[in-house]
Amino acid sequence: MKKRILLLIKIPPPITGATLMNKQVYDSECIRQNFDIRSITLSYANSVSDLGKVNFSKIKIFLKTIIRLNKELIFERPNVVYFQLSPIGFVFYRDLIYIIFIKFFRVKILFHLHGKGISEMASNRIQYLLYRFAFKNSDIICLSELLKYDVKPVFDGKIHIVNNGIPEMGKPKPKTENLTENEKVKLLFLSNLIKSKGILDFISALKLLNKRGIPFRAIIVGGEGDINKEELNIALKKNNLTSIVEYVGPKYGKEKKEIYAVCDVVVFPTKNDTWGNVILEAMQFAKPVVATNEGSIPEIIDNGVTGFIVDKAAPEQIAKKIEFLINNTGTRKKMGIAARDKYLEKYTVSIFENNLSRVFDKV
């Protein structure tokens, strides 16, 4: 008899790294073949800018979810509830209510953490006790070994490591090494326009490169967040970048694939992240990545081999690494090839599904 697992997960919209990974779990034929999967899918917000806000629609979704969760727990009796917990902020207390109901029915919880900040919040005694209650008699999945530290102050149970993995969008196509004036090295920033993703640091780095006379073009891809299109354009104009930097909004599917195909370097200067699937996408397309020393990133990027790691909030460092990659075509391409090899070795969707299935077997 197959183990019955109830998925309690947030899926798009909005599109974030966590909701996309949850959708992969939900859609996985591999997982459904090996386990009796039931699911409650949640979508509280229509856009990234709506995250964290409370309104009547979200309260209605929450109440409906409570009713459905109790029906599942009473009548379907899952062996395990697989739950993507929001670990900090107001939404943690919302998720804590789900946890109370699950624990009341004595069903084991497998938490998959896509966020962080627990160790910092646990300095508050009440918060510490709430985390201890939430995680008691449960298992936790962290995205990498580098993130274990965040739960250890409040959890002494089993921690599983499951790296993210993504589907193949397309194979990289070779580009000519002799770039013309109209084919300058293209830099890509792909993320929602959120300050914590480092968009302003990216712009500052581009300003430095432009002042030094380094030739480049840049593309910014992503939906509006706590920075909107107008504010972004003002920042580009202020830094004299409007003629060499283009904002194209959010792109998905074929359009996103085409952008990766024409870019040369991906820059991800995030200040607060656990993972960063954009790095895996870049690796898939054999593009070196310049990213910050944040979350799991130092585990994903082999510094100096598949890309470069820089300090957070350090536009000068970002600019120097970009300049090196612009000026060293051979090294840039070699790094891209190494990045794709690592993607194929560790971060494909099939590897992710198999690793998650092994955890499901163990709990």
XYZ file of C-alpha atoms in Angstrom:
363
model
C 0.000 0.000 0.000
C 1.391 3.395 -1.002
C 2.190 5.960 1.650
C -0.482 8.662 1.619
C 0.933 12.182 1.543
C -1.085 15.371 1.726
C 0.562 18.313 -0.021
C -0.256 21.626 1.677
C 1.547 24.016 -0.639
C 1.461 27.481 -2.167
C 1.478 27.590 -5.968
C 1.482 30.440 -8.537
C 0.284 33.115 -8.648
C 2.449 34.888 -7.744
C 5.480 33.390 -9.432
C 8.310 32.998 -6.936
C 11.034 30.405 -6.560
C 9.081 28.662 -3.797
C 5.727 28.550 -5.622
C 7.382 27.223 -8.791
C 9.123 24.446 -6.845
C 5.832 23.563 -5.146
C 4.167 23.364 -8.564
C 6.869 20.932 -9.680
C 6.125 18.695 -6.695
C 2.398 18.902 -7.426
C 2.886 18.031 -11.118
C 5.514 15.325 -10.626
C 4.543 12.032 -12.232
C 7.502 10.370 -10.532
C 6.191 11.277 -7.075
C 2.584 10.395 -7.912
C 3.615 6.987 -9.204
C 5.321 6.110 -5.923
C 2.971 7.716 -3.401
C -0.735 8.248 -2.849
C -0.781 12.010 -3.270
C -3.585 14.293 -2.187
C -3.231 18.045 -2.246
C -4.464 21.375 -0.970
C -3.016 24.125 -3.130
C -2.969 27.702 -1.919
C -2.633 31.013 -3.733
C -3.150 34.016 -1.495
C -1.765 36.768 -3.746
C -2.074 37.644 -7.422
C 1.218 39.509 -7.602
C 4.489 39.846 -5.721
C 3.482 43.350 -4.593
C 0.433 41.820 -2.868
C 2.499 39.482 -0.680
C 2.266 40.153 3.053
C -0.910 42.219 2.810
C -4.124 41.227 4.607
C -7.497 41.530 2.887
C -10.924 39.905 2.910
C -10.095 37.625 -0.014
C -7.105 36.134 1.831
C -9.153 35.610 4.992
C -11.776 33.792 2.936
C -9.112 31.529 1.386
C -7.685 30.846 4.843
C -11.075 29.802 6.293
C -11.841 27.578 3.312
C -8.428 25.956 3.684
C -9.051 25.221 7.370
C -12.295 23.432 6.467
C -10.678 21.454 3.656
C -7.651 20.553 5.767
C -9.855 19.168 8.527
C -11.832 17.084 6.020
C -8.602 15.616 4.671
C -7.295 14.862 8.154
C -10.546 13.265 9.318
C -11.630 11.311 6.246
C -8.468 10.649 4.226
C -6.023 10.158 7.126
C -2.709 10.992 5.435
C 0.477 9.436 6.779
C 2.383 12.670 6.264
C 1.521 16.306 5.569
C 4.128 17.938 3.318
C 3.980 21.608 4.201
C 5.805 24.630 2.802
C 5.926 26.794 5.907
C 6.380 30.553 5.766
C 8.938 30.818 8.589
C 8.761 34.513 9.494
C 6.364 37.437 9.562
C 2.603 37.566 10.023
C 2.109 34.628 7.651
C 3.969 32.358 10.092
C 1.122 32.788 12.594
C -1.388 31.939 9.873
C 0.570 28.785 9.061
C 0.838 27.995 12.763
C -2.945 27.571 12.873
C -2.711 24.918 10.127
C 0.012 23.217 12.182
C -2.197 23.141 15.299
C -4.948 21.282 13.423
C -2.488 18.806 11.888
C -0.926 18.086 15.274
C -4.355 17.642 16.860
C -4.957 14.709 14.514
C -1.464 13.320 15.268
C -0.282 13.403 11.671
C 3.433 13.787 11.028
C 4.530 17.004 9.298
C 7.361 17.231 6.809
C 8.308 20.909 6.529
C 10.024 22.087 3.339
C 11.669 25.415 4.124
C 12.142 27.818 1.212
C 12.652 30.826 3.467
C 14.935 31.707 6.360
C 15.176 34.017 9.344
C 14.168 31.538 12.060
C 17.418 31.772 14.038
C 17.127 35.544 14.234
C 13.437 35.529 15.193
C 14.052 32.830 17.825
C 16.005 35.311 19.942
C 12.560 36.321 21.195
C 11.521 33.850 23.901
C 7.881 33.588 22.790
C 8.879 33.123 19.159
C 11.394 30.477 20.233
C 8.666 28.512 22.026
C 6.315 28.777 19.030
C 8.993 27.368 16.721
C 9.730 24.555 19.172
C 6.036 23.694 19.250
C 5.665 23.867 15.462
C 8.655 21.637 14.716
C 8.228 19.103 17.537
C 7.998 15.479 16.278
C 8.419 16.653 12.695
C 11.042 16.399 9.951
C 12.489 19.366 8.064
C 13.826 19.718 4.530
C 16.452 22.423 3.995
C 17.614 23.452 0.547
C 21.303 23.016 1.376
C 23.762 22.226 4.150
C 24.447 25.958 4.410
C 20.916 26.571 5.725
C 20.876 24.067 8.594
C 22.125 26.760 10.955
C 18.806 28.593 10.656
C 16.724 25.826 12.274
C 19.213 24.282 14.697
C 18.466 26.739 17.556
C 14.838 25.538 17.648
C 14.976 21.999 16.246
C 16.897 18.881 17.197
C 15.143 16.389 14.926
C 15.934 15.018 11.470
C 17.019 17.529 8.816
C 16.973 16.347 5.194
C 18.811 18.157 2.396
C 17.068 18.452 -0.994
C 18.586 20.876 -3.495
C 16.227 22.559 -5.927
C 16.196 21.230 -9.466
C 14.537 22.655 -12.559
C 13.294 21.328 -15.911
C 15.370 21.743 -19.047
C 14.164 24.854 -20.881
C 16.541 24.439 -23.783
C 20.122 23.712 -24.675
C 22.596 26.589 -25.078
C 23.482 27.709 -28.574
C 27.048 28.835 -29.304
C 27.562 32.561 -29.909
C 30.257 34.142 -32.037
C 33.327 35.255 -30.088
C 33.954 38.273 -32.321
C 31.290 40.671 -31.125
C 30.519 43.724 -33.260
C 29.615 47.151 -31.883
C 25.939 46.141 -32.006
C 26.712 42.827 -30.315
C 28.253 43.992 -27.065
C 28.336 41.574 -24.145
C 24.814 41.350 -22.751
C 24.210 41.313 -19.013
C 20.991 39.934 -17.565
C 19.218 40.695 -14.292
C 16.216 38.386 -13.958
C 14.132 38.710 -10.813
C 11.092 40.539 -9.512
C 11.830 44.223 -8.925
C 12.390 43.935 -5.197
C 15.085 45.899 -3.375
C 16.255 42.820 -1.484
C 16.990 41.113 -4.825
C 19.715 43.688 -5.408
C 18.304 45.533 -8.407
C 19.663 48.889 -7.169
C 23.122 47.384 -6.611
C 22.992 46.045 -10.171
C 22.215 49.536 -11.479
C 25.044 51.016 -9.380
C 27.474 48.449 -10.805
C 26.360 49.284 -14.357
C 26.948 52.981 -13.632
C 30.538 52.186 -12.607
C 31.131 50.126 -15.749
C 29.706 52.860 -17.955
C 31.905 55.496 -16.306
C 34.957 53.346 -17.032
C 34.018 53.084 -20.687
C 33.401 49.327 -20.534
C 31.129 48.362 -23.479
C 28.004 46.355 -22.583
C 24.262 46.067 -22.937
C 21.948 45.035 -20.107
C 18.459 43.564 -19.890
C 16.292 43.706 -16.771
C 13.536 41.097 -16.631
C 10.959 40.776 -13.865
C 7.608 41.840 -12.492
C 7.071 44.958 -10.395
C 7.550 44.600 -6.643
C 8.496 47.263 -4.094
C 10.052 49.048 -7.078
C 7.732 49.792 -9.994
C 8.504 50.443 -13.657
C 8.432 54.213 -13.247
C 10.842 54.148 -10.311
C 13.180 51.832 -12.210
C 13.203 54.138 -15.238
C 13.957 57.111 -12.997
C 16.942 55.233 -11.510
C 18.213 54.325 -14.991
C 17.856 57.924 -16.191
C 19.558 59.299 -13.072
C 22.555 57.051 -13.738
C 22.706 57.769 -17.493
C 21.897 54.172 -18.422
C 18.697 54.492 -20.464
C 20.472 54.001 -23.812
C 22.211 50.758 -22.802
C 19.793 49.148 -20.309
C 16.374 47.837 -21.280
C 13.557 46.826 -18.941
C 11.234 44.318 -20.618
C 8.927 43.328 -17.747
C 8.257 39.733 -16.691
C 8.953 37.000 -19.255
C 8.016 33.339 -19.216
C 8.345 30.233 -21.348
C 9.681 30.789 -24.850
C 10.327 34.508 -24.304
C 12.452 33.870 -21.229
C 14.324 31.113 -23.045
C 15.135 33.518 -25.898
C 16.501 36.089 -23.445
C 18.799 33.547 -21.800
C 19.977 32.472 -25.251
C 21.179 35.975 -26.209
C 22.686 37.051 -22.874
C 26.309 36.397 -21.889
C 26.450 36.955 -18.120
C 23.726 36.704 -15.463
C 23.943 38.930 -12.386
C 22.040 38.075 -9.196
C 23.141 40.428 -6.367
C 20.467 39.333 -3.873
C 20.582 40.426 -0.237
C 18.092 37.904 1.149
C 17.615 34.502 -0.445
C 17.794 30.844 0.406
C 18.495 29.599 -3.114
C 17.887 31.467 -6.394
C 16.520 29.328 -9.227
C 17.638 32.018 -11.677
C 21.168 30.726 -11.087
C 20.139 27.214 -12.138
C 18.461 28.611 -15.249
C 21.631 30.495 -16.148
C 23.753 27.382 -15.578
C 21.410 25.401 -17.803
C 22.094 27.861 -20.620
C 25.863 27.771 -19.960
C 26.028 31.320 -18.611
C 28.413 32.326 -15.804
C 26.739 34.029 -12.858
C 27.916 36.868 -10.635
C 25.995 36.504 -7.363
C 26.244 37.388 -3.703
C 27.436 35.365 -0.735
C 23.904 34.661 0.456
C 21.926 31.565 1.449
C 22.851 28.488 -0.591
C 24.549 30.454 -3.371
C 28.147 29.639 -2.313
C 27.206 25.961 -2.639
C 25.610 26.391 -6.076
C 28.320 28.560 -7.643
C 31.910 27.325 -7.603
C 33.680 30.659 -7.183
C 36.025 31.286 -10.080
C 34.888 28.116 -11.867
C 31.192 28.477 -12.762
C 30.871 32.137 -11.814
C 31.848 34.596 -9.114
C 30.712 35.198 -5.525
C 30.752 38.785 -4.237
C 29.781 40.413 -0.954
C 26.261 41.696 -0.468
C 25.617 45.371 -1.211
C 28.965 45.685 -3.013
C 28.428 47.292 -6.469
C 32.188 47.836 -6.911
C 32.848 44.092 -6.544
C 30.006 43.293 -8.929
C 31.390 45.729 -11.492
C 34.919 44.277 -11.254
C 33.722 40.705 -11.845
C 31.511 41.772 -14.757
C 34.414 43.718 -16.254
C 36.645 40.645 -15.998
C 34.064 38.490 -17.778
C 33.557 41.101 -20.506
C 37.302 41.338 -21.140
C 38.011 37.585 -20.998
C 35.809 35.878 -23.555
C 37.528 32.506 -23.340
C 37.247 32.327 -19.564
C 33.634 33.467 -19.733
C 32.723 30.650 -22.120
C 34.748 28.091 -20.140
C 32.897 29.076 -16.965
C 29.575 28.753 -18.769
C 30.399 25.216 -19.903
C 31.433 24.266 -16.355
C 28.189 25.755 -15.046
C 26.076 23.663 -17.416
C 28.001 20.518 -16.475
C 27.231 21.168 -12.804
C 23.555 21.767 -13.588
C 23.347 18.406 -15.364
C 25.174 16.702 -12.506
C 23.189 18.117 -9.582
C 20.225 20.328 -10.426
C 17.926 18.711 -12.987
C 14.262 18.202 -12.176
C 14.625 14.405 -12.187
C 17.401 14.588 -9.576
C 15.189 16.841 -7.433
C 12.194 14.499 -7.715
C 14.262 11.423 -6.881
C 15.832 13.126 -3.853
C 12.436 14.285 -2.577
C 10.967 10.812 -3.130
C 13.719 9.317 -0.970
C 12.801 11.708 1.824
C 9.123 10.787 1.480
C 10.142 7.135 1.859
C 12.063 7.858 5.058
C 9.509 9.916 7.000
